[in-house]
Amino acid sequence: MRFLLHFILFISFYCIPMNLPGKQFNALVFADLADKYHHPCVPVIEESFKDLAERHAFGLTLADSIDAFSKQTFADFDVIVLISGSPTKLDDAKRREFQDYVKGGGGIVGVHFCFAFEDAPQWSWWETLMGRTFKSHPPIQSGVLTNHDPDFPACMHLPEKWLWTDEWYSFETPFPDHLNVLLTVDEQSYHPRDEDVMGDPHPIAWYHEPHGAKVFYTAIGHIPMTYRDPVFLQHVFGAMLWAGGERDPQW
């Protein structure tokens, strides 16, 4: 009987997973249900990011509307992720708070269409922060990406050449030197329309560090099932880890 009791205690102590409350950083993820082009992604994003937060031990707050996003205190977060959700509809007070967050060294990860919508208020500061202004894209199709910085956390798991299917965004040119390009797409590997052509290079992901902040952007992420793809999720998580800055895990 004593042996059995000791065996049960051994199993209980060593074999039952312990639910430790530690977290590396605190993230706010905004994916907008009101976005008429990308709202089907939102339920998949929420499910996948809950799994991602559990897998990588970070705190997660989800917002699926501009109202929910604007109710957050931005300074509470180490990184703010905007997935086809734009902050341009924030009122003046929350815009100032958002700017203060960035100027204070906050982390920003932009995914896919997080720029200003045509029918939304414009915000030139935000467009400048993200680095470029979206112009157009051809129909969804497969293309070949080149990884230019395999040492960057969002790209270290990617091959030098990466076949991917998405909307290939084009942006204003010329492309500024202060943006550090991570991924480019080969326009010869798909069929852009005349208005979609940027030439070589055609940047798809980049980062920069304005005001002491850390800002990352990736243009891929249109298709809902993308947010179940472990390679893509690792791309975004690597950016979050980088943008979160110095981390002191809290227990």
CSV table of C-alpha atoms in Angstrom, one decimal:
chain,number,residue,atom,x,y,z
A,1,MET,CA,0.0,0.0,0.0
A,2,ARG,CA,2.9,2.4,0.9
A,3,PHE,CA,4.5,1.6,-2.5
A,4,LEU,CA,1.3,2.4,-4.3
A,5,LEU,CA,0.9,5.7,-2.5
A,6,HIS,CA,4.5,6.7,-3.3
A,7,PHE,CA,3.9,5.7,-7.0
A,8,ILE,CA,0.8,7.8,-7.2
A,9,LEU,CA,2.6,10.8,-5.7
A,10,PHE,CA,5.5,10.3,-8.1
A,11,ILE,CA,3.1,10.2,-11.1
A,12,SER,CA,1.2,13.3,-9.8
A,13,PHE,CA,4.4,15.3,-9.3
A,14,TYR,CA,6.4,14.4,-12.4
A,15,CYS,CA,4.0,13.4,-15.0
A,16,ILE,CA,1.1,15.9,-14.8
A,17,PRO,CA,1.8,19.0,-16.8
A,18,MET,CA,2.1,22.1,-14.6
A,19,ASN,CA,0.1,25.2,-15.7
A,20,LEU,CA,2.7,28.0,-15.1
A,21,PRO,CA,1.4,31.5,-15.5
A,22,GLY,CA,4.6,33.0,-17.0
A,23,LYS,CA,4.5,35.1,-20.1
A,24,GLN,CA,7.2,36.5,-22.3
A,25,PHE,CA,5.4,39.7,-23.4
A,26,ASN,CA,1.9,41.1,-23.6
A,27,ALA,CA,0.3,41.4,-27.1
A,28,LEU,CA,-2.8,43.2,-28.4
A,29,VAL,CA,-4.1,41.8,-31.7
A,30,PHE,CA,-6.6,43.8,-33.7
A,31,ALA,CA,-8.4,42.1,-36.6
A,32,ASP,CA,-11.5,44.0,-37.8
A,33,LEU,CA,-14.8,42.3,-38.4
A,34,ALA,CA,-16.0,45.4,-40.1
A,35,ASP,CA,-13.5,45.0,-42.9
A,36,LYS,CA,-15.6,43.8,-45.9
A,37,TYR,CA,-12.6,42.2,-47.6
A,38,HIS,CA,-11.0,40.3,-44.8
A,39,HIS,CA,-13.6,39.6,-42.1
A,40,PRO,CA,-13.7,35.9,-42.9
A,41,CYS,CA,-10.1,35.7,-41.5
A,42,VAL,CA,-11.1,37.0,-38.0
A,43,PRO,CA,-12.5,33.8,-36.5
A,44,VAL,CA,-9.5,31.8,-37.7
A,45,ILE,CA,-7.1,34.5,-36.5
A,46,GLU,CA,-8.7,34.4,-33.0
A,47,GLU,CA,-8.5,30.7,-32.7
A,48,SER,CA,-4.9,30.4,-34.0
A,49,PHE,CA,-3.6,33.3,-31.9
A,50,LYS,CA,-5.0,31.7,-28.7
A,51,ASP,CA,-3.1,28.6,-29.6
A,52,LEU,CA,0.0,30.6,-30.5
A,53,ALA,CA,-0.1,32.5,-27.1
A,54,GLU,CA,-0.4,29.2,-25.2
A,55,ARG,CA,2.4,27.6,-27.3
A,56,HIS,CA,4.8,30.6,-26.9
A,57,ALA,CA,3.8,31.8,-23.4
A,58,PHE,CA,2.7,35.4,-24.2
A,59,GLY,CA,-0.2,37.4,-22.9
A,60,LEU,CA,-3.0,38.0,-25.5
A,61,THR,CA,-5.8,40.5,-25.8
A,62,LEU,CA,-8.0,40.2,-28.9
A,63,ALA,CA,-10.0,43.1,-30.4
A,64,ASP,CA,-12.4,42.5,-33.4
A,65,SER,CA,-13.7,46.1,-33.8
A,66,ILE,CA,-12.4,49.6,-33.6
A,67,ASP,CA,-14.5,50.2,-30.5
A,68,ALA,CA,-12.9,47.2,-28.7
A,69,PHE,CA,-9.5,48.3,-29.9
A,70,SER,CA,-10.0,51.9,-28.7
A,71,LYS,CA,-11.0,50.8,-25.2
A,72,GLN,CA,-7.6,49.3,-24.7
A,73,THR,CA,-4.8,51.2,-22.8
A,74,PHE,CA,-2.0,50.9,-25.4
A,75,ALA,CA,0.8,51.3,-22.8
A,76,ASP,CA,-0.3,48.0,-21.3
A,77,PHE,CA,1.1,46.1,-24.2
A,78,ASP,CA,4.6,45.3,-25.4
A,79,VAL,CA,3.5,44.8,-29.0
A,80,ILE,CA,0.4,45.7,-31.0
A,81,VAL,CA,-0.5,43.5,-34.0
A,82,LEU,CA,-2.9,44.9,-36.6
A,83,ILE,CA,-4.1,42.2,-39.0
A,84,SER,CA,-6.1,43.9,-41.8
A,85,GLY,CA,-7.3,46.3,-39.1
A,86,SER,CA,-6.5,50.0,-39.3
A,87,PRO,CA,-6.2,52.4,-36.4
A,88,THR,CA,-7.2,55.3,-38.7
A,89,LYS,CA,-10.7,55.4,-37.1
A,90,LEU,CA,-9.4,56.2,-33.7
A,91,ASP,CA,-10.6,59.5,-32.3
A,92,ASP,CA,-8.1,62.4,-31.7
A,93,ALA,CA,-7.5,61.5,-28.1
A,94,LYS,CA,-6.8,57.8,-28.8
A,95,ARG,CA,-4.6,58.8,-31.8
A,96,ARG,CA,-2.5,60.8,-29.5
A,97,GLU,CA,-2.3,57.9,-27.1
A,98,PHE,CA,-1.3,55.6,-29.9
A,99,GLN,CA,1.4,58.0,-31.1
A,100,ASP,CA,2.7,58.3,-27.6
A,101,TYR,CA,2.9,54.5,-27.4
A,102,VAL,CA,5.0,54.4,-30.5
A,103,LYS,CA,7.2,57.3,-29.5
A,104,GLY,CA,7.8,55.6,-26.2
A,105,GLY,CA,9.3,52.6,-27.9
A,106,GLY,CA,6.3,50.4,-28.4
A,107,GLY,CA,6.3,47.5,-30.9
A,108,ILE,CA,4.0,47.4,-34.0
A,109,VAL,CA,3.4,44.5,-36.2
A,110,GLY,CA,1.3,45.2,-39.3
A,111,VAL,CA,-0.1,42.3,-41.4
A,112,HIS,CA,-1.7,42.6,-44.8
A,113,PHE,CA,-4.2,45.4,-45.2
A,114,CYS,CA,-3.7,47.5,-42.1
A,115,PHE,CA,-3.5,50.8,-44.1
A,116,ALA,CA,-6.2,53.4,-44.4
A,117,PHE,CA,-9.4,52.2,-46.1
A,118,GLU,CA,-10.8,54.3,-48.9
A,119,ASP,CA,-14.0,55.0,-46.9
A,120,ALA,CA,-12.1,55.6,-43.6
A,121,PRO,CA,-10.5,58.7,-42.2
A,122,GLN,CA,-7.0,59.1,-43.4
A,123,TRP,CA,-3.9,59.4,-41.2
A,124,SER,CA,-0.7,60.4,-42.8
A,125,TRP,CA,1.3,59.7,-39.7
A,126,TRP,CA,0.2,56.1,-39.7
A,127,GLU,CA,0.9,55.6,-43.4
A,128,THR,CA,4.4,57.0,-42.8
A,129,LEU,CA,5.0,54.8,-39.8
A,130,MET,CA,4.1,51.6,-41.9
A,131,GLY,CA,6.6,52.7,-44.5
A,132,ARG,CA,4.6,52.7,-47.8
A,133,THR,CA,1.1,53.3,-49.1
A,134,PHE,CA,-0.8,50.4,-50.7
A,135,LYS,CA,-1.6,50.9,-54.4
A,136,SER,CA,-3.1,47.7,-55.9
A,137,HIS,CA,-2.9,44.0,-56.3
A,138,PRO,CA,-3.7,41.4,-59.0
A,139,PRO,CA,-6.0,38.4,-58.4
A,140,ILE,CA,-4.8,35.8,-55.8
A,141,GLN,CA,-2.0,33.6,-57.3
A,142,SER,CA,1.2,31.8,-56.5
A,143,GLY,CA,4.5,33.6,-56.6
A,144,VAL,CA,8.1,33.1,-55.4
A,145,LEU,CA,9.4,35.1,-52.5
A,146,THR,CA,13.1,35.7,-51.7
A,147,ASN,CA,14.3,35.8,-48.1
A,148,HIS,CA,16.9,38.6,-47.8
A,149,ASP,CA,17.6,38.4,-44.1
A,150,PRO,CA,17.6,34.8,-42.7
A,151,ASP,CA,18.9,36.1,-39.3
A,152,PHE,CA,15.8,38.2,-38.7
A,153,PRO,CA,13.4,36.5,-36.2
A,154,ALA,CA,10.4,36.6,-38.7
A,155,CYS,CA,12.5,35.0,-41.4
A,156,MET,CA,15.0,32.6,-39.9
A,157,HIS,CA,12.7,29.6,-40.4
A,158,LEU,CA,12.1,30.5,-44.1
A,159,PRO,CA,14.1,29.1,-47.0
A,160,GLU,CA,16.0,31.4,-49.4
A,161,LYS,CA,13.2,30.8,-52.0
A,162,TRP,CA,9.6,30.4,-50.8
A,163,LEU,CA,6.6,29.5,-52.9
A,164,TRP,CA,3.5,31.2,-51.6
A,165,THR,CA,-0.1,32.0,-52.7
A,166,ASP,CA,-1.6,35.3,-51.8
A,167,GLU,CA,-2.6,38.8,-53.0
A,168,TRP,CA,0.6,40.4,-54.1
A,169,TYR,CA,0.4,44.0,-53.0
A,170,SER,CA,2.2,46.8,-54.8
A,171,PHE,CA,3.3,50.0,-53.1
A,172,GLU,CA,4.3,53.5,-53.9
A,173,THR,CA,7.8,53.9,-55.4
A,174,PRO,CA,10.6,54.7,-55.1
A,175,PHE,CA,11.1,52.5,-52.0
A,176,PRO,CA,12.8,54.5,-49.2
A,177,ASP,CA,16.3,53.4,-48.0
A,178,HIS,CA,15.4,53.6,-44.3
A,179,LEU,CA,13.1,50.5,-44.6
A,180,ASN,CA,15.0,47.2,-44.2
A,181,VAL,CA,13.6,44.8,-46.7
A,182,LEU,CA,13.1,41.2,-45.5
A,183,LEU,CA,11.1,39.6,-48.3
A,184,THR,CA,10.6,40.4,-52.0
A,185,VAL,CA,8.4,38.7,-54.6
A,186,ASP,CA,9.6,37.9,-58.1
A,187,GLU,CA,7.1,39.6,-60.5
A,188,GLN,CA,8.2,37.1,-63.2
A,189,SER,CA,6.8,34.3,-61.1
A,190,TYR,CA,3.2,35.5,-61.3
A,191,HIS,CA,1.0,37.7,-63.5
A,192,PRO,CA,0.7,41.3,-62.3
A,193,ARG,CA,-1.5,43.7,-64.2
A,194,ASP,CA,0.3,46.9,-65.6
A,195,GLU,CA,-0.8,48.9,-62.6
A,196,ASP,CA,0.5,46.2,-60.2
A,197,VAL,CA,4.1,46.3,-61.5
A,198,MET,CA,6.7,47.7,-59.1
A,199,GLY,CA,9.8,46.3,-60.9
A,200,ASP,CA,12.8,44.8,-59.2
A,201,PRO,CA,12.9,44.7,-56.2
A,202,HIS,CA,9.2,44.3,-55.2
A,203,PRO,CA,9.3,44.4,-51.3
A,204,ILE,CA,6.7,42.3,-49.4
A,205,ALA,CA,8.0,42.5,-45.8
A,206,TRP,CA,10.2,45.0,-44.1
A,207,TYR,CA,11.0,46.7,-40.7
A,208,HIS,CA,12.4,49.9,-39.3
A,209,GLU,CA,12.9,51.6,-35.9
A,210,PRO,CA,11.5,55.1,-35.9
A,211,HIS,CA,11.3,57.1,-32.7
A,212,GLY,CA,13.0,54.2,-30.9
A,213,ALA,CA,10.0,52.0,-31.7
A,214,LYS,CA,10.1,48.7,-33.6
A,215,VAL,CA,7.8,48.5,-36.6
A,216,PHE,CA,7.4,45.4,-38.8
A,217,TYR,CA,5.1,44.9,-41.8
A,218,THR,CA,4.3,41.9,-44.0
A,219,ALA,CA,1.9,42.2,-46.9
A,220,ILE,CA,0.9,38.5,-47.0
A,221,GLY,CA,-2.1,37.2,-45.1
A,222,HIS,CA,-5.2,37.6,-47.3
A,223,ILE,CA,-6.5,34.0,-47.3
A,224,PRO,CA,-8.3,32.8,-44.1
A,225,MET,CA,-6.5,29.4,-44.1
A,226,THR,CA,-3.2,31.3,-44.1
A,227,TYR,CA,-3.8,31.8,-40.4
A,228,ARG,CA,-3.7,28.0,-39.8
A,229,ASP,CA,-0.4,27.7,-41.6
A,230,PRO,CA,2.5,27.1,-39.1
A,231,VAL,CA,5.1,28.7,-41.4
A,232,PHE,CA,3.1,31.9,-41.7
A,233,LEU,CA,2.3,32.0,-38.0
A,234,GLN,CA,6.0,31.5,-37.2
A,235,HIS,CA,6.7,34.5,-39.5
A,236,VAL,CA,4.3,36.7,-37.6
A,237,PHE,CA,5.3,35.4,-34.1
A,238,GLY,CA,9.0,36.1,-35.0
A,239,ALA,CA,8.1,39.6,-35.8
A,240,MET,CA,6.1,39.9,-32.5
A,241,LEU,CA,9.1,38.6,-30.5
A,242,TRP,CA,11.4,41.1,-32.2
A,243,ALA,CA,8.9,44.0,-31.8
A,244,GLY,CA,8.2,43.3,-28.2
A,245,GLY,CA,11.7,44.5,-27.3
A,246,GLU,CA,13.4,43.7,-24.0
A,247,ARG,CA,11.4,41.1,-22.2
A,248,ASP,CA,11.4,40.2,-18.5
A,249,PRO,CA,9.0,37.2,-18.1
A,250,GLN,CA,6.7,37.7,-15.2
A,251,TRP,CA,5.8,34.7,-13.0
